[in-house]
Amino acid sequence: MAIERVDSFPRPHKFTAEEYLAFEERSEFKHEFIDGVIYDWGDPDPNDPVHPDYVPGYPMPHLFTVEEYLAFENESEFKHEFIDGVIYDMTGGTFYHSKIKVNIMRALLARLDDAQFEILNSDMSVSVGASRYVYPDLSVVRGQPQLEDDDTTLLNPILTVEVLSPTSVAYDRYTKLDYYRGLPSLEAYVIVDQYEYQVELYTRSETGWHWQAFNSVDDVIPLDMIGCDLPLSEIYRGIDLSDE
């Protein structure tokens, strides 16, 4: 069964020779390494999942197990997301991207009771499936955080936030939306544009998920699940979008 290449996904990670050698030393099996790609030996089993970049007649790029991904991530200088056996590079942040994240965290810290809620930044991954790990720009937990993988992975966010990058628009708006909506604990997903006053809010109710859009700096986002409002004026504080 082929794993579909989703156009919105980032490109898979290109491994360095050092990363390959470290992986090979840990692995029970042998793999070849060509131009940043780790390949399995032999023909793929027709009953096993097939890497989305596999070309018949050539070796198959290696599909990583969760354990292999976590070992790689633990040693890596940078963060990577993991979807169904493929390790993906995360896109780099701009000045506005970073500032908006800080603005949101500052606004929530001023409003939330730290005895009830935890606010976590993009260093904390979230498990959105048995073989899927992503890094929201910001997560909020109500009550006790449920953690695994040596406390590096969060299982129970109530709210997640993504600030859009030019290369991640479709990934954040559609693919990650599907992943986050599948989390039983999640009650809200916030998507923030960094180039215009535009915030999208998805909230869970007894009848399903509901979408709202806010596109004025005077708008206020109701976040009833965490007991506060979030003004766009604070999200975009110190950011001049007049020429964008």
PDB file of C-alpha atoms in Angstrom, residues 107-241:
ATOM      1  CA  ALA A 107      -1.549  37.698  26.159  1.00  0.00           C
ATOM      2  CA  LEU A 108      -2.540  34.238  27.412  1.00  0.00           C
ATOM      3  CA  LEU A 109      -0.141  34.335  30.348  1.00  0.00           C
ATOM      4  CA  ALA A 110      -1.806  37.564  31.479  1.00  0.00           C
ATOM      5  CA  ARG A 111      -5.272  35.983  31.307  1.00  0.00           C
ATOM      6  CA  LEU A 112      -4.980  32.356  32.363  1.00  0.00           C
ATOM      7  CA  ASP A 113      -4.828  30.983  35.878  1.00  0.00           C
ATOM      8  CA  ASP A 114      -1.558  29.038  36.004  1.00  0.00           C
ATOM      9  CA  ALA A 115      -3.089  26.768  38.625  1.00  0.00           C
ATOM     10  CA  GLN A 116      -5.538  25.523  35.974  1.00  0.00           C
ATOM     11  CA  PHE A 117      -3.662  25.867  32.693  1.00  0.00           C
ATOM     12  CA  GLU A 118      -0.218  25.243  31.228  1.00  0.00           C
ATOM     13  CA  ILE A 119       1.001  27.141  28.149  1.00  0.00           C
ATOM     14  CA  LEU A 120       3.665  25.340  26.105  1.00  0.00           C
ATOM     15  CA  ASN A 121       5.729  26.636  23.208  1.00  0.00           C
ATOM     16  CA  SER A 122       6.864  24.940  19.991  1.00  0.00           C
ATOM     17  CA  ASP A 123       9.570  22.924  21.773  1.00  0.00           C
ATOM     18  CA  MET A 124       6.824  20.508  22.839  1.00  0.00           C
ATOM     19  CA  SER A 125       5.611  18.000  20.275  1.00  0.00           C
ATOM     20  CA  VAL A 126       2.040  16.728  20.225  1.00  0.00           C
ATOM     21  CA  SER A 127       1.070  13.181  19.312  1.00  0.00           C
ATOM     22  CA  VAL A 128      -1.811  13.351  16.824  1.00  0.00           C
ATOM     23  CA  GLY A 129      -1.880   9.626  16.087  1.00  0.00           C
ATOM     24  CA  ALA A 130       0.014   6.410  16.717  1.00  0.00           C
ATOM     25  CA  SER A 131       2.629   7.354  14.096  1.00  0.00           C
ATOM     26  CA  ARG A 132       2.214  11.131  13.866  1.00  0.00           C
ATOM     27  CA  TYR A 133       4.086  13.809  15.828  1.00  0.00           C
ATOM     28  CA  VAL A 134       3.779  17.542  15.144  1.00  0.00           C
ATOM     29  CA  TYR A 135       5.013  20.738  16.795  1.00  0.00           C
ATOM     30  CA  PRO A 136       2.289  23.382  17.283  1.00  0.00           C
ATOM     31  CA  ASP A 137       3.532  26.925  17.661  1.00  0.00           C
ATOM     32  CA  LEU A 138       1.720  27.002  20.993  1.00  0.00           C
ATOM     33  CA  SER A 139      -0.367  24.596  23.068  1.00  0.00           C
ATOM     34  CA  VAL A 140      -2.571  25.055  26.122  1.00  0.00           C
ATOM     35  CA  VAL A 141      -3.351  22.257  28.592  1.00  0.00           C
ATOM     36  CA  ARG A 142      -6.129  22.309  31.153  1.00  0.00           C
ATOM     37  CA  GLY A 143      -5.227  20.439  34.305  1.00  0.00           C
ATOM     38  CA  GLN A 144      -2.369  17.965  34.419  1.00  0.00           C
ATOM     39  CA  PRO A 145      -0.333  17.559  31.204  1.00  0.00           C
ATOM     40  CA  GLN A 146      -0.177  13.980  29.953  1.00  0.00           C
ATOM     41  CA  LEU A 147       3.336  13.375  28.636  1.00  0.00           C
ATOM     42  CA  GLU A 148       5.280  10.521  27.092  1.00  0.00           C
ATOM     43  CA  ASP A 149       8.651   9.888  25.393  1.00  0.00           C
ATOM     44  CA  ASP A 150      10.684  11.181  28.345  1.00  0.00           C
ATOM     45  CA  ASP A 151       8.338  14.154  28.716  1.00  0.00           C
ATOM     46  CA  THR A 152       8.940  15.409  25.152  1.00  0.00           C
ATOM     47  CA  THR A 153       5.466  14.642  23.757  1.00  0.00           C
ATOM     48  CA  LEU A 154       2.134  16.096  24.880  1.00  0.00           C
ATOM     49  CA  LEU A 155      -1.013  13.984  24.591  1.00  0.00           C
ATOM     50  CA  ASN A 156      -3.826  16.228  25.887  1.00  0.00           C
ATOM     51  CA  PRO A 157      -3.788  19.831  24.619  1.00  0.00           C
ATOM     52  CA  ILE A 158      -7.112  21.639  24.865  1.00  0.00           C
ATOM     53  CA  LEU A 159      -6.017  24.339  22.407  1.00  0.00           C
ATOM     54  CA  THR A 160      -3.335  24.528  19.725  1.00  0.00           C
ATOM     55  CA  VAL A 161      -2.111  27.521  17.725  1.00  0.00           C
ATOM     56  CA  GLU A 162      -0.322  27.638  14.379  1.00  0.00           C
ATOM     57  CA  VAL A 163       1.115  30.826  12.855  1.00  0.00           C
ATOM     58  CA  LEU A 164       1.126  30.428   9.075  1.00  0.00           C
ATOM     59  CA  SER A 165       4.368  30.454   7.112  1.00  0.00           C
ATOM     60  CA  PRO A 166       4.340  30.875   3.305  1.00  0.00           C
ATOM     61  CA  THR A 167       5.317  27.230   2.821  1.00  0.00           C
ATOM     62  CA  SER A 168       2.946  25.817   5.453  1.00  0.00           C
ATOM     63  CA  VAL A 169      -0.397  27.429   4.601  1.00  0.00           C
ATOM     64  CA  ALA A 170      -2.096  24.343   3.150  1.00  0.00           C
ATOM     65  CA  TYR A 171      -0.404  22.021   5.650  1.00  0.00           C
ATOM     66  CA  ASP A 172      -1.636  24.043   8.647  1.00  0.00           C
ATOM     67  CA  ARG A 173      -5.096  24.863   7.254  1.00  0.00           C
ATOM     68  CA  TYR A 174      -6.067  21.415   6.024  1.00  0.00           C
ATOM     69  CA  THR A 175      -3.739  18.560   6.975  1.00  0.00           C
ATOM     70  CA  LYS A 176      -3.014  19.630  10.535  1.00  0.00           C
ATOM     71  CA  LEU A 177      -6.625  20.678  10.982  1.00  0.00           C
ATOM     72  CA  ASP A 178      -7.655  17.073  10.321  1.00  0.00           C
ATOM     73  CA  TYR A 179      -5.008  15.769  12.712  1.00  0.00           C
ATOM     74  CA  TYR A 180      -5.922  18.151  15.524  1.00  0.00           C
ATOM     75  CA  ARG A 181      -9.647  17.522  15.160  1.00  0.00           C
ATOM     76  CA  GLY A 182      -8.915  13.852  15.763  1.00  0.00           C
ATOM     77  CA  LEU A 183      -7.489  14.563  19.229  1.00  0.00           C
ATOM     78  CA  PRO A 184     -10.118  13.748  21.867  1.00  0.00           C
ATOM     79  CA  SER A 185      -8.808  16.429  24.256  1.00  0.00           C
ATOM     80  CA  LEU A 186      -8.702  19.296  21.735  1.00  0.00           C
ATOM     81  CA  GLU A 187     -11.491  21.874  21.890  1.00  0.00           C
ATOM     82  CA  ALA A 188      -9.997  24.678  19.780  1.00  0.00           C
ATOM     83  CA  TYR A 189      -7.510  25.239  16.969  1.00  0.00           C
ATOM     84  CA  VAL A 190      -6.356  28.770  16.131  1.00  0.00           C
ATOM     85  CA  ILE A 191      -4.659  29.647  12.825  1.00  0.00           C
ATOM     86  CA  VAL A 192      -2.962  33.057  12.598  1.00  0.00           C
ATOM     87  CA  ASP A 193      -1.818  34.770   9.406  1.00  0.00           C
ATOM     88  CA  GLN A 194       1.414  36.726   9.754  1.00  0.00           C
ATOM     89  CA  TYR A 195       0.929  38.989   6.709  1.00  0.00           C
ATOM     90  CA  GLU A 196      -2.609  40.268   7.231  1.00  0.00           C
ATOM     91  CA  TYR A 197      -5.105  40.647  10.047  1.00  0.00           C
ATOM     92  CA  GLN A 198      -6.624  37.214   9.683  1.00  0.00           C
ATOM     93  CA  VAL A 199      -7.267  34.642  12.419  1.00  0.00           C
ATOM     94  CA  GLU A 200      -9.317  31.473  12.029  1.00  0.00           C
ATOM     95  CA  LEU A 201     -10.852  29.692  15.001  1.00  0.00           C
ATOM     96  CA  TYR A 202     -12.084  26.100  14.922  1.00  0.00           C
ATOM     97  CA  THR A 203     -14.022  24.996  18.005  1.00  0.00           C
ATOM     98  CA  ARG A 204     -15.525  21.663  18.996  1.00  0.00           C
ATOM     99  CA  SER A 205     -19.112  21.424  20.216  1.00  0.00           C
ATOM    100  CA  GLU A 206     -21.599  18.628  20.793  1.00  0.00           C
ATOM    101  CA  THR A 207     -22.729  18.999  17.163  1.00  0.00           C
ATOM    102  CA  GLY A 208     -19.250  19.002  15.601  1.00  0.00           C
ATOM    103  CA  TRP A 209     -16.597  21.530  14.670  1.00  0.00           C
ATOM    104  CA  HIS A 210     -17.370  25.177  13.923  1.00  0.00           C
ATOM    105  CA  TRP A 211     -15.312  27.792  12.047  1.00  0.00           C
ATOM    106  CA  GLN A 212     -15.054  31.528  12.651  1.00  0.00           C
ATOM    107  CA  ALA A 213     -12.845  34.125  10.957  1.00  0.00           C
ATOM    108  CA  PHE A 214     -11.609  37.421  12.420  1.00  0.00           C
ATOM    109  CA  ASN A 215     -10.078  40.009  10.087  1.00  0.00           C
ATOM    110  CA  SER A 216     -10.120  43.325  11.906  1.00  0.00           C
ATOM    111  CA  VAL A 217      -7.553  44.507  14.410  1.00  0.00           C
ATOM    112  CA  ASP A 218     -10.519  45.479  16.589  1.00  0.00           C
ATOM    113  CA  ASP A 219     -11.905  41.924  16.679  1.00  0.00           C
ATOM    114  CA  VAL A 220     -11.767  39.793  19.811  1.00  0.00           C
ATOM    115  CA  ILE A 221     -11.537  35.991  19.673  1.00  0.00           C
ATOM    116  CA  PRO A 222     -13.732  34.182  22.223  1.00  0.00           C
ATOM    117  CA  LEU A 223     -11.847  31.290  23.795  1.00  0.00           C
ATOM    118  CA  ASP A 224     -14.535  29.977  26.113  1.00  0.00           C
ATOM    119  CA  MET A 225     -12.763  26.637  26.573  1.00  0.00           C
ATOM    120  CA  ILE A 226      -9.979  28.410  28.477  1.00  0.00           C
ATOM    121  CA  GLY A 227     -12.193  31.134  29.945  1.00  0.00           C
ATOM    122  CA  CYS A 228     -10.805  34.213  28.206  1.00  0.00           C
ATOM    123  CA  ASP A 229     -10.856  36.375  25.089  1.00  0.00           C
ATOM    124  CA  LEU A 230      -7.901  37.116  22.812  1.00  0.00           C
ATOM    125  CA  PRO A 231      -7.895  40.516  21.049  1.00  0.00           C
ATOM    126  CA  LEU A 232      -6.319  40.708  17.598  1.00  0.00           C
ATOM    127  CA  SER A 233      -4.753  43.976  18.704  1.00  0.00           C
ATOM    128  CA  GLU A 234      -2.605  41.985  21.148  1.00  0.00           C
ATOM    129  CA  ILE A 235      -1.808  39.219  18.658  1.00  0.00           C
ATOM    130  CA  TYR A 236      -0.479  41.800  16.190  1.00  0.00           C
ATOM    131  CA  ARG A 237       1.004  44.201  18.744  1.00  0.00           C
ATOM    132  CA  GLY A 238       4.098  45.930  17.355  1.00  0.00           C
ATOM    133  CA  ILE A 239       3.521  44.602  13.817  1.00  0.00           C
ATOM    134  CA  ASP A 240       2.874  47.055  10.972  1.00  0.00           C
ATOM    135  CA  LEU A 241       0.856  45.394   8.197  1.00  0.00           C
TER     136      LEU A 241
END
